[in-house]
Tab-separated table of C-alpha atoms (C1' of nucleotides) in Angstrom:
chain	number	residue	atom	x	y	z
A	18	UNK	CA	47.317	-56.537	50.087
A	19	UNK	CA	47.869	-53.055	50.321
A	20	UNK	CA	48.076	-52.452	46.540
A	21	UNK	CA	45.032	-51.993	44.514
A	22	UNK	CA	45.321	-54.616	41.842
A	23	UNK	CA	45.440	-53.272	38.180
A	24	UNK	CA	42.239	-54.923	37.332
A	25	UNK	CA	40.368	-52.854	39.923
A	26	UNK	CA	41.991	-49.598	38.864
A	27	UNK	CA	41.152	-50.139	35.490
A	28	UNK	CA	37.645	-51.130	36.150
A	29	UNK	CA	37.039	-47.959	38.334
A	30	UNK	CA	38.519	-45.709	35.839
A	31	UNK	CA	36.502	-47.317	33.098
A	32	UNK	CA	33.263	-46.883	35.112
A	33	UNK	CA	34.184	-42.989	35.812
A	34	UNK	CA	34.892	-42.561	32.029
A	35	UNK	CA	31.587	-44.576	31.045
A	36	UNK	CA	29.913	-42.019	33.681
A	37	UNK	CA	31.098	-38.933	31.617
A	38	UNK	CA	30.599	-40.340	28.219
A	39	UNK	CA	26.824	-41.032	29.170
A	40	UNK	CA	26.603	-37.409	30.785
A	41	UNK	CA	27.466	-36.178	27.322
A	42	UNK	CA	25.377	-38.642	25.276
A	43	UNK	CA	22.204	-39.022	27.388
A	44	UNK	CA	22.461	-36.707	30.228
A	45	UNK	CA	22.400	-37.459	34.071
A	46	UNK	CA	19.121	-39.209	33.908
A	47	UNK	CA	20.668	-41.885	31.760
A	48	UNK	CA	23.683	-42.479	33.970
A	49	UNK	CA	22.175	-45.744	35.583
A	50	UNK	CA	23.946	-48.716	37.195
A	51	UNK	CA	23.288	-51.041	34.250
A	52	UNK	CA	24.184	-48.573	31.597
A	53	UNK	CA	27.555	-47.709	33.313
A	54	UNK	CA	28.263	-51.315	33.547
A	55	UNK	CA	27.740	-51.964	29.997
A	56	UNK	CA	29.570	-49.088	28.499
A	57	UNK	CA	32.695	-49.803	31.011
A	58	UNK	CA	32.616	-53.557	30.183
A	59	UNK	CA	32.142	-54.897	33.603
A	60	UNK	CA	29.698	-56.289	35.593
A	61	UNK	CA	26.959	-53.906	37.173
A	62	UNK	CA	27.739	-55.422	40.831
A	63	UNK	CA	31.064	-53.749	40.755
A	64	UNK	CA	29.318	-50.472	41.013
A	65	UNK	CA	28.375	-51.078	44.326
A	66	UNK	CA	31.447	-52.996	45.401
A	67	UNK	CA	33.861	-50.489	44.309
A	68	UNK	CA	31.637	-47.364	45.030
A	69	UNK	CA	29.104	-48.433	47.355
A	70	UNK	CA	26.389	-46.529	45.437
A	71	UNK	CA	25.624	-44.572	42.423
A	72	UNK	CA	25.620	-41.457	44.522
A	73	UNK	CA	29.310	-41.872	45.369
A	74	UNK	CA	30.198	-42.803	41.780
A	75	UNK	CA	28.909	-39.680	40.674
A	76	UNK	CA	30.422	-37.637	43.335
A	77	UNK	CA	33.747	-39.228	42.233
A	78	UNK	CA	32.929	-38.343	38.649
A	79	UNK	CA	32.444	-34.705	39.845
A	80	UNK	CA	35.818	-34.685	41.763
A	81	UNK	CA	37.937	-36.101	38.997
A	82	UNK	CA	36.313	-33.832	36.442
A	83	UNK	CA	36.566	-30.821	38.513
A	84	UNK	CA	40.116	-31.397	39.418
A	85	UNK	CA	41.216	-31.527	35.870
A	86	UNK	CA	39.119	-28.543	35.216
A	87	UNK	CA	40.839	-26.543	37.848
A	88	UNK	CA	44.304	-27.934	37.065
A	89	UNK	CA	44.090	-26.636	33.358
A	90	UNK	CA	42.903	-23.287	34.616
A	91	UNK	CA	45.803	-23.027	36.882
A	92	UNK	CA	48.302	-24.238	34.296
A	93	UNK	CA	47.098	-21.671	31.869
A	94	UNK	CA	47.227	-18.704	34.010
A	95	UNK	CA	50.599	-19.758	35.578
A	96	UNK	CA	52.568	-19.535	32.157
A	97	UNK	CA	54.847	-16.780	31.396
A	98	UNK	CA	53.361	-15.599	28.125
A	99	UNK	CA	51.712	-11.997	28.031
A	100	UNK	CA	48.090	-11.796	29.409
A	101	UNK	CA	46.457	-11.468	25.795
A	102	UNK	CA	47.771	-14.793	24.775
A	103	UNK	CA	46.288	-16.543	27.966
A	104	UNK	CA	43.108	-14.881	27.285
A	105	UNK	CA	43.066	-16.040	23.916
A	106	UNK	CA	43.929	-19.581	24.863
A	107	UNK	CA	41.075	-19.545	27.430
A	108	UNK	CA	38.629	-18.348	24.792
A	109	UNK	CA	39.589	-20.923	22.456
A	110	UNK	CA	38.677	-23.501	25.042
A	111	UNK	CA	35.074	-22.305	24.893
A	112	UNK	CA	34.831	-23.690	21.387
A	113	UNK	CA	37.046	-26.711	21.703
A	114	UNK	CA	35.301	-27.714	24.898
A	115	UNK	CA	32.040	-27.705	23.411
A	116	UNK	CA	33.192	-30.348	20.758
A	117	UNK	CA	35.101	-32.520	23.165
A	118	UNK	CA	31.697	-32.845	25.388
A	119	UNK	CA	33.816	-31.088	28.196
A	120	UNK	CA	31.138	-28.613	28.760
A	121	UNK	CA	28.135	-31.006	28.346
A	122	UNK	CA	29.884	-32.949	31.313
A	123	UNK	CA	30.245	-30.227	33.513
A	124	UNK	CA	26.835	-28.552	33.114
A	125	UNK	CA	25.087	-31.985	33.596
A	126	UNK	CA	27.048	-32.278	36.814
A	127	UNK	CA	26.029	-28.832	37.799
A	128	UNK	CA	22.418	-29.625	37.118
A	129	UNK	CA	22.549	-32.710	39.404
A	130	UNK	CA	24.157	-30.566	41.895
A	131	UNK	CA	20.984	-28.203	41.993
A	132	UNK	CA	19.113	-30.976	43.501
A	133	UNK	CA	21.839	-32.662	45.431
A	134	UNK	CA	23.143	-30.695	48.629
A	135	UNK	CA	26.469	-32.724	48.766
A	136	UNK	CA	27.491	-31.891	45.059
A	137	UNK	CA	26.401	-28.329	45.289
A	138	UNK	CA	28.979	-27.680	47.747
A	139	UNK	CA	31.504	-29.099	45.640
A	140	UNK	CA	30.348	-27.327	42.621
A	141	UNK	CA	30.280	-24.004	44.575
A	142	UNK	CA	33.990	-24.819	45.888
A	143	UNK	CA	35.172	-25.227	42.230
A	144	UNK	CA	33.757	-21.946	41.201
A	145	UNK	CA	35.609	-20.393	43.974
A	146	UNK	CA	38.754	-21.950	43.324
A	147	UNK	CA	38.294	-20.873	39.403
A	148	UNK	CA	37.595	-17.314	40.540
A	149	UNK	CA	40.600	-17.525	42.962
A	150	UNK	CA	42.843	-18.563	40.022
A	151	UNK	CA	41.286	-15.728	37.917
A	152	UNK	CA	41.687	-12.750	40.128
A	153	UNK	CA	45.426	-12.695	40.576
A	154	UNK	CA	45.664	-13.340	36.646
A	155	UNK	CA	43.406	-10.702	36.051
A	156	UNK	CA	45.077	-8.134	38.698
A	157	UNK	CA	48.439	-8.773	36.828
A	158	UNK	CA	46.787	-8.741	33.478
A	159	UNK	CA	45.103	-5.262	33.859
A	160	UNK	CA	48.500	-3.922	35.259
A	161	UNK	CA	50.232	-5.368	32.194
A	162	UNK	CA	47.791	-3.528	29.966
A	163	UNK	CA	47.852	-0.335	32.023
A	164	UNK	CA	44.127	-0.340	32.717
A	165	UNK	CA	43.398	1.602	35.830
A	166	UNK	CA	42.088	-0.398	38.918
A	167	UNK	CA	39.854	2.635	39.375
A	168	UNK	CA	38.502	2.483	35.848
A	169	UNK	CA	37.981	-1.441	35.925
A	170	UNK	CA	38.485	-3.119	39.242
A	171	UNK	CA	40.039	-6.553	38.909
A	172	UNK	CA	37.232	-8.085	40.974
A	173	UNK	CA	34.569	-6.444	38.622
A	174	UNK	CA	36.513	-7.922	35.495
A	175	UNK	CA	36.605	-11.442	37.136
A	176	UNK	CA	33.068	-11.385	37.800
A	177	UNK	CA	32.048	-10.241	34.457
A	178	UNK	CA	34.362	-12.801	32.659
A	179	UNK	CA	33.180	-15.610	34.944
A	180	UNK	CA	29.463	-14.902	34.344
A	181	UNK	CA	29.660	-14.287	30.555
A	182	UNK	CA	31.815	-17.330	30.102
A	183	UNK	CA	29.355	-19.347	31.784
A	184	UNK	CA	26.430	-17.828	29.911
A	185	UNK	CA	28.125	-18.680	26.692
A	186	UNK	CA	28.654	-22.313	27.698
A	187	UNK	CA	24.915	-22.427	28.592
A	188	UNK	CA	23.817	-20.958	25.359
A	189	UNK	CA	26.134	-23.260	23.443
A	190	UNK	CA	24.724	-26.526	24.983
A	191	UNK	CA	21.294	-25.280	23.696
A	192	UNK	CA	22.670	-24.824	20.310
A	193	UNK	CA	21.832	-20.922	20.556
A	194	UNK	CA	24.207	-18.026	20.224
A	195	UNK	CA	23.221	-14.400	21.173
A	196	UNK	CA	26.345	-13.179	19.385
A	197	UNK	CA	29.365	-14.730	20.996
A	198	UNK	CA	31.876	-14.309	17.846
A	199	UNK	CA	30.941	-10.499	17.764
A	200	UNK	CA	31.386	-10.106	21.512
A	201	UNK	CA	34.724	-12.034	21.909
A	202	UNK	CA	36.226	-10.051	18.786
A	203	UNK	CA	35.120	-6.965	20.409
A	204	UNK	CA	36.687	-7.851	23.619
A	205	UNK	CA	39.967	-9.086	21.757
A	206	UNK	CA	40.021	-5.555	20.072
A	207	UNK	CA	39.813	-3.724	23.423
A	208	UNK	CA	42.733	-5.860	25.003
A	209	UNK	CA	44.946	-5.534	21.861
A	210	UNK	CA	44.378	-1.848	21.605
A	211	UNK	CA	45.059	-1.450	25.425
A	212	UNK	CA	48.219	-3.442	24.870
A	213	UNK	CA	49.199	-0.953	21.936
A	214	UNK	CA	48.491	1.892	24.217
A	215	UNK	CA	50.586	0.040	27.039
A	216	UNK	CA	53.599	-0.336	24.712
A	217	UNK	CA	53.309	3.220	23.671
A	218	UNK	CA	54.127	6.369	25.553
A	219	UNK	CA	55.100	5.488	29.142
A	220	UNK	CA	52.041	7.130	30.378
A	221	UNK	CA	50.426	10.471	28.924
A	222	UNK	CA	49.184	13.286	31.059
B	5	UNK	CA	-19.647	-29.681	22.883
B	6	UNK	CA	-17.184	-27.050	21.579
B	7	UNK	CA	-16.330	-25.762	25.078
B	8	UNK	CA	-13.598	-27.363	27.092
B	9	UNK	CA	-15.172	-27.818	30.562
B	10	UNK	CA	-14.072	-25.748	33.379
B	11	UNK	CA	-13.093	-28.758	35.339
B	12	UNK	CA	-10.802	-29.743	32.558
B	13	UNK	CA	-9.323	-26.298	32.217
B	14	UNK	CA	-8.640	-26.375	35.867
B	15	UNK	CA	-7.119	-29.845	35.912
B	16	UNK	CA	-4.930	-28.992	32.874
B	17	UNK	CA	-3.867	-25.910	34.533
B	18	UNK	CA	-3.168	-27.599	37.908
B	19	UNK	CA	-0.942	-30.305	36.231
B	20	UNK	CA	1.099	-27.658	34.462
B	21	UNK	CA	1.463	-25.459	37.825
B	22	UNK	CA	2.503	-28.930	39.664
B	23	UNK	CA	5.047	-29.568	36.819
B	24	UNK	CA	6.767	-26.309	37.507
B	25	UNK	CA	6.459	-26.664	41.334
B	26	UNK	CA	8.226	-30.165	40.910
B	27	UNK	CA	10.756	-28.515	38.699
B	28	UNK	CA	11.603	-26.079	41.602
B	29	UNK	CA	11.577	-28.755	44.266
B	30	UNK	CA	13.249	-31.695	43.147
B	31	UNK	CA	14.309	-31.111	39.618
B	32	UNK	CA	13.208	-32.596	36.244
B	33	UNK	CA	14.055	-36.066	37.102
B	34	UNK	CA	11.396	-36.035	40.011
B	35	UNK	CA	8.513	-34.904	37.732
B	36	UNK	CA	6.889	-38.299	37.311
B	37	UNK	CA	3.347	-38.865	36.213
B	38	UNK	CA	2.406	-39.879	39.748
B	39	UNK	CA	3.982	-37.069	41.409
B	40	UNK	CA	2.370	-34.636	38.890
B	41	UNK	CA	-1.123	-36.127	39.504
B	42	UNK	CA	-0.632	-36.142	43.322
B	43	UNK	CA	0.438	-32.585	43.473
B	44	UNK	CA	-2.224	-31.347	41.163
B	45	UNK	CA	-4.861	-33.200	43.292
B	46	UNK	CA	-6.026	-35.231	40.209
B	47	UNK	CA	-5.969	-38.783	39.051
B	48	UNK	CA	-2.913	-39.941	37.119
B	49	UNK	CA	-4.756	-41.336	34.214
B	50	UNK	CA	-5.579	-37.635	33.171
B	51	UNK	CA	-1.995	-36.997	32.260
B	52	UNK	CA	-2.544	-39.334	29.384
B	53	UNK	CA	-5.820	-38.510	28.674
B	54	UNK	CA	-5.301	-34.558	28.645
B	55	UNK	CA	-1.609	-34.531	27.295
B	56	UNK	CA	-1.130	-37.832	25.851
B	57	UNK	CA	2.332	-38.393	27.125
B	58	UNK	CA	4.740	-36.988	29.880
B	59	UNK	CA	6.769	-35.492	26.878
B	60	UNK	CA	3.768	-33.652	25.747
B	61	UNK	CA	2.869	-32.160	29.117
B	62	UNK	CA	6.431	-30.957	29.560
B	63	UNK	CA	6.528	-29.647	26.325
B	64	UNK	CA	3.358	-27.441	27.142
B	65	UNK	CA	4.887	-26.480	30.556
B	66	UNK	CA	7.981	-25.125	28.534
B	67	UNK	CA	5.597	-23.360	26.241
B	68	UNK	CA	3.578	-21.832	28.877
B	69	UNK	CA	6.731	-20.700	30.910
B	70	UNK	CA	8.674	-19.307	28.032
B	71	UNK	CA	5.548	-17.318	26.829
B	72	UNK	CA	5.479	-15.595	30.346
B	73	UNK	CA	9.120	-14.908	30.299
B	74	UNK	CA	9.091	-13.419	26.725
B	75	UNK	CA	5.925	-11.335	27.398
B	76	UNK	CA	7.617	-9.840	30.816
B	77	UNK	CA	10.479	-9.060	29.095
B	78	UNK	CA	8.610	-7.366	26.191
B	79	UNK	CA	6.478	-5.164	28.639
B	80	UNK	CA	9.576	-4.031	30.438
B	81	UNK	CA	11.412	-2.772	27.370
B	82	UNK	CA	8.391	-1.456	25.856
B	83	UNK	CA	7.472	1.191	28.615
B	84	UNK	CA	8.137	4.847	28.579
B	85	UNK	CA	10.688	5.312	31.214
B	86	UNK	CA	14.285	5.919	30.659
B	87	UNK	CA	16.744	3.236	29.795
B	88	UNK	CA	18.569	3.146	33.112
B	89	UNK	CA	15.268	2.610	34.930
B	90	UNK	CA	14.265	-0.494	32.767
B	91	UNK	CA	17.900	-1.816	33.151
B	92	UNK	CA	17.503	-1.700	37.113
B	93	UNK	CA	14.204	-3.435	36.956
B	94	UNK	CA	15.683	-6.287	34.765
B	95	UNK	CA	18.522	-6.500	37.325
B	96	UNK	CA	16.163	-6.516	40.149
B	97	UNK	CA	14.343	-9.496	38.453
B	98	UNK	CA	17.783	-11.523	38.646
B	99	UNK	CA	17.288	-11.378	42.649
B	100	UNK	CA	13.531	-11.666	42.633
B	101	UNK	CA	13.569	-14.547	40.227
B	102	UNK	CA	15.731	-16.686	42.486
B	103	UNK	CA	13.619	-16.594	45.361
B	104	UNK	CA	10.217	-17.101	43.226
B	105	UNK	CA	11.920	-20.369	41.639
B	106	UNK	CA	11.516	-18.721	38.258
B	107	UNK	CA	15.134	-19.325	37.388
B	108	UNK	CA	14.988	-23.050	38.857
B	109	UNK	CA	12.047	-23.787	36.479
B	110	UNK	CA	13.833	-22.001	33.512
B	111	UNK	CA	17.180	-23.857	33.982
B	112	UNK	CA	15.592	-27.453	34.756
B	113	UNK	CA	13.631	-26.968	31.586
B	114	UNK	CA	17.130	-26.052	29.563
B	115	UNK	CA	18.741	-29.134	31.149
B	116	UNK	CA	16.040	-31.361	29.851
B	117	UNK	CA	16.165	-29.682	26.538
B	118	UNK	CA	20.079	-30.659	26.328
B	119	UNK	CA	18.819	-34.268	25.631
B	120	UNK	CA	15.674	-33.582	24.128
B	121	UNK	CA	15.883	-32.332	20.351
B	122	UNK	CA	12.103	-30.957	20.294
B	123	UNK	CA	12.592	-28.712	23.442
B	124	UNK	CA	15.979	-27.511	22.251
B	125	UNK	CA	14.610	-25.994	19.218
B	126	UNK	CA	12.096	-24.192	21.494
B	127	UNK	CA	14.632	-23.132	23.961
B	128	UNK	CA	16.607	-21.682	21.334
B	129	UNK	CA	13.741	-19.764	19.703
B	130	UNK	CA	13.113	-18.406	23.124
B	131	UNK	CA	16.491	-17.004	23.521
B	132	UNK	CA	16.500	-15.444	20.024
B	133	UNK	CA	13.025	-14.025	20.771
B	134	UNK	CA	14.634	-12.637	23.953
B	135	UNK	CA	17.682	-10.951	22.041
B	136	UNK	CA	15.262	-9.893	19.577
B	137	UNK	CA	13.647	-7.709	22.189
B	138	UNK	CA	16.811	-6.557	23.666
B	139	UNK	CA	18.226	-5.215	20.651
B	140	UNK	CA	16.314	-2.485	19.825
B	141	UNK	CA	15.978	-1.590	23.546
B	142	UNK	CA	19.722	-1.434	23.779
B	143	UNK	CA	20.130	0.449	20.513
B	144	UNK	CA	17.715	3.128	21.892
B	145	UNK	CA	19.409	2.879	25.333
B	146	UNK	CA	22.759	3.534	23.960
B	147	UNK	CA	21.731	6.353	22.040
B	148	UNK	CA	19.832	7.604	24.962
B	149	UNK	CA	23.122	7.557	26.810
B	150	UNK	CA	25.097	8.923	23.852
B	151	UNK	CA	27.473	5.945	23.895
B	152	UNK	CA	28.685	5.696	20.296
B	153	UNK	CA	28.136	2.677	18.291
B	154	UNK	CA	31.689	2.431	17.416
B	155	UNK	CA	32.735	2.480	21.038
B	156	UNK	CA	30.092	-0.183	22.000
B	157	UNK	CA	28.060	-1.754	19.280
B	158	UNK	CA	24.591	-2.637	20.328
B	159	UNK	CA	24.864	-6.025	19.137
B	160	UNK	CA	27.953	-6.486	21.333
B	161	UNK	CA	26.192	-5.097	24.315
B	162	UNK	CA	23.218	-7.452	23.862
B	163	UNK	CA	25.430	-10.449	23.675
B	164	UNK	CA	27.425	-9.403	26.786
B	165	UNK	CA	24.319	-8.694	28.741
B	166	UNK	CA	22.628	-11.879	27.652
B	167	UNK	CA	25.579	-14.082	28.596
B	168	UNK	CA	26.413	-12.681	31.896
B	169	UNK	CA	22.824	-12.700	32.894
B	170	UNK	CA	22.802	-16.413	32.384
B	171	UNK	CA	25.903	-17.033	33.949
B	172	UNK	CA	24.765	-15.138	37.152
B	173	UNK	CA	21.407	-17.441	37.118
B	174	UNK	CA	23.509	-20.379	36.458
B	175	UNK	CA	25.712	-19.462	39.745
B	176	UNK	CA	22.897	-18.492	41.704
B	177	UNK	CA	21.312	-22.069	41.273
B	178	UNK	CA	24.582	-23.486	42.755
B	179	UNK	CA	24.748	-21.196	45.491
B	180	UNK	CA	27.897	-19.376	44.076
B	181	UNK	CA	28.747	-15.811	43.674
B	182	UNK	CA	31.855	-14.829	41.727
B	183	UNK	CA	31.077	-11.141	42.554
B	184	UNK	CA	27.487	-10.367	41.286
B	185	UNK	CA	26.924	-7.235	43.445
B	186	UNK	CA	30.195	-5.795	42.732
B	187	UNK	CA	29.759	-6.376	38.879
B	188	UNK	CA	26.114	-4.950	38.846
B	189	UNK	CA	26.851	-2.034	41.085
B	190	UNK	CA	29.980	-1.059	38.746
B	191	UNK	CA	27.686	-1.288	35.571
B	192	UNK	CA	25.103	0.686	37.061
B	193	UNK	CA	27.677	3.444	38.052
B	194	UNK	CA	28.845	3.185	34.439
B	195	UNK	CA	25.470	3.798	33.100
B	196	UNK	CA	24.523	6.467	35.667
B	197	UNK	CA	27.788	8.491	34.719
B	198	UNK	CA	26.880	8.133	31.207
B	199	UNK	CA	23.440	9.650	31.970
B	200	UNK	CA	25.103	12.445	33.617
B	201	UNK	CA	27.283	12.809	30.626
B	202	UNK	CA	24.560	12.866	28.092
B	203	UNK	CA	22.479	15.337	30.223
B	204	UNK	CA	25.432	17.676	30.317
B	205	UNK	CA	26.898	19.666	27.468
B	206	UNK	CA	25.214	18.790	24.086
B	207	UNK	CA	28.463	17.183	22.779
B	208	UNK	CA	32.043	18.405	23.496
B	209	UNK	CA	34.882	18.547	20.872
C	8	DC	C1'	-37.664	-40.248	31.914
C	9	DA	C1'	-34.469	-42.740	28.770
C	10	DT	C1'	-30.607	-42.515	25.654
C	11	DT	C1'	-26.323	-41.057	24.111
C	12	DG	C1'	-21.381	-40.018	24.121
C	13	DC	C1'	-17.596	-37.674	26.199
C	14	DC	C1'	-15.351	-37.300	30.835
C	15	DT	C1'	-13.090	-39.110	34.700
C	16	DT	C1'	-11.768	-42.770	37.627
C	17	DA	C1'	-9.350	-46.581	39.856
C	18	DG	C1'	-6.574	-50.251	38.618
C	19	DT	C1'	-3.145	-53.065	35.888
C	20	DC	C1'	1.131	-54.010	32.881
C	21	DA	C1'	5.800	-54.735	31.447
C	22	DA	C1'	9.940	-52.513	31.908
C	23	DT	C1'	13.456	-50.683	34.495
C	24	DC	C1'	15.487	-48.929	38.448
C	25	DG	C1'	19.164	-49.133	42.785
C	26	DA	C1'	20.527	-52.383	45.778
C	27	DC	C1'	21.934	-56.479	47.297
C	28	DT	C1'	24.032	-61.391	47.858
C	29	DA	C1'	25.233	-65.995	47.618
C	30	DA	C1'	28.654	-68.343	45.399
C	31	DG	C1'	32.747	-69.507	42.699
C	32	DG	C1'	37.642	-67.932	41.414
C	33	DC	C1'	42.054	-66.761	41.953
C	34	DA	C1'	46.472	-65.115	43.798
C	35	DC	C1'	49.378	-65.858	47.357
C	36	DA	C1'	51.534	-67.753	51.989
C	37	DG	C1'	52.952	-71.734	54.153
D	4	DC	C1'	49.699	-78.987	47.474
D	5	DT	C1'	46.606	-76.758	50.708
D	6	DG	C1'	44.369	-73.438	53.121
D	7	DT	C1'	43.139	-68.316	53.400
D	8	DG	C1'	40.927	-64.215	52.282
D	9	DC	C1'	39.943	-60.862	49.138
D	10	DC	C1'	37.828	-60.033	44.293
D	11	DT	C1'	34.602	-60.811	40.970
D	12	DT	C1'	30.753	-62.754	39.143
D	13	DA	C1'	25.628	-63.825	37.661
D	14	DG	C1'	21.400	-63.278	39.339
D	15	DT	C1'	17.481	-61.740	42.558
D	16	DC	C1'	14.706	-58.315	45.098
D	17	DG	C1'	10.948	-55.104	46.018
D	18	DA	C1'	9.915	-50.439	44.460
D	19	DT	C1'	8.766	-47.276	40.963
D	20	DT	C1'	8.347	-46.040	36.341
D	21	DG	C1'	5.331	-44.373	31.747
D	22	DA	C1'	1.770	-46.270	29.457
D	23	DC	C1'	-2.553	-47.937	29.234
D	24	DT	C1'	-7.796	-49.675	29.834
D	25	DA	C1'	-12.078	-51.173	31.064
D	26	DA	C1'	-15.747	-49.439	33.430
D	27	DG	C1'	-18.700	-46.200	35.870
D	28	DG	C1'	-20.245	-41.082	35.946
D	29	DC	C1'	-22.677	-37.425	34.219
D	30	DA	C1'	-24.415	-33.611	31.523
D	31	DA	C1'	-27.079	-32.723	27.461
D	32	DT	C1'	-30.825	-34.364	24.295
D	33	DG	C1'	-35.137	-35.739	22.501
DNA sequence: CATTGCCTTAGTCAATCGACTAAGGCACAG
DNA sequence: CTGTGCCTTAGTCGATTGACTAAGGCAATG
């Protein structure tokens, strides 16, 4: 019986989906065996039979979610379109992901990880993978915009973007806004004007 | 009997202290009535007698903590020293606060607030107060550095600083680092060179 | 010294938690 | 049709939770 039965695959998927839904709706403290089972429409014994423990289920929830996160990021920056376009897509995600609950899931998982060594390692690894995707994309992007490595090193740009993005996400979850629209519009204008300069004279003296 | 007995004041303070300690050590899920009472060295019945409920105790923990947070920020930017010095103090806090557990307390309280409407309002208010302190400080700072409002509006600078700071804090709690030192050193150099320019010729053509 | 009334305590309560298990079901091999 | 073994289920277990309360303590008052 090497094959996993369709019923089993469906049940495990339903449980992982339910975990994400509960993270969005009530936070990680509300993810209990019974709530999961009810939401997924399965018996609560399945959680232990399939996953062994709550911990393992949550770890797999983290694995599945972060795999998606990285995949989307990789796909975005692997595209052939100009850098400014990728940037705008990424910034649009900031808004879209709030509505979809994506960010809530991610930060609830992070909050769990603050007090869970195993999850913390995984979260750190995800961030490093994310930065690893960002770095070459920004090296190319800055070159494309003819912004000197000396004026703004790619590593610095990556750190700045990574951190202010996470800050925006954090503020959004508290329903706060220190001026996101203003900031994003300003950056967009900086990139746009750099693009205009880059398209202009091959390089002034 | 208008006065609150010293014993009572001591016990309530001990409970609020214990709440912060537990937030640092085990996260907000570990803040239980019994754990609080044991840590504070008082009877568990006191939590309800003094605070009425866990919720109220945690709200007061949030109140007390954020009052300190804002006060420190206000004191920092109210000082007479040049902007760059205030900036460096603020950035030093980023590292110090990690070790002291300050940041863990603050983010655990925020994480609670994601699923607690009453706390969320308070967290938002704290952020706005924070930004309200930052804005005039940055208006003065940018003027001091002779950075044109047109080149970098103060509101944009504030939003950028507020968000990337929170992003750094978030990464620190996961034990991750997308390049904080690099970023902070780069910004420091930008400010330092702006200061040199500002101290130089009164303004070139 | 006796009384009054708030303060403080130990202990109890129902509810809920993660974990676990006995038992029946069901698809498949022979 | 029968046996075999994994799959799935309902139900139980001790531990822990927030909430609550009866009863004793103790300082202030007259």
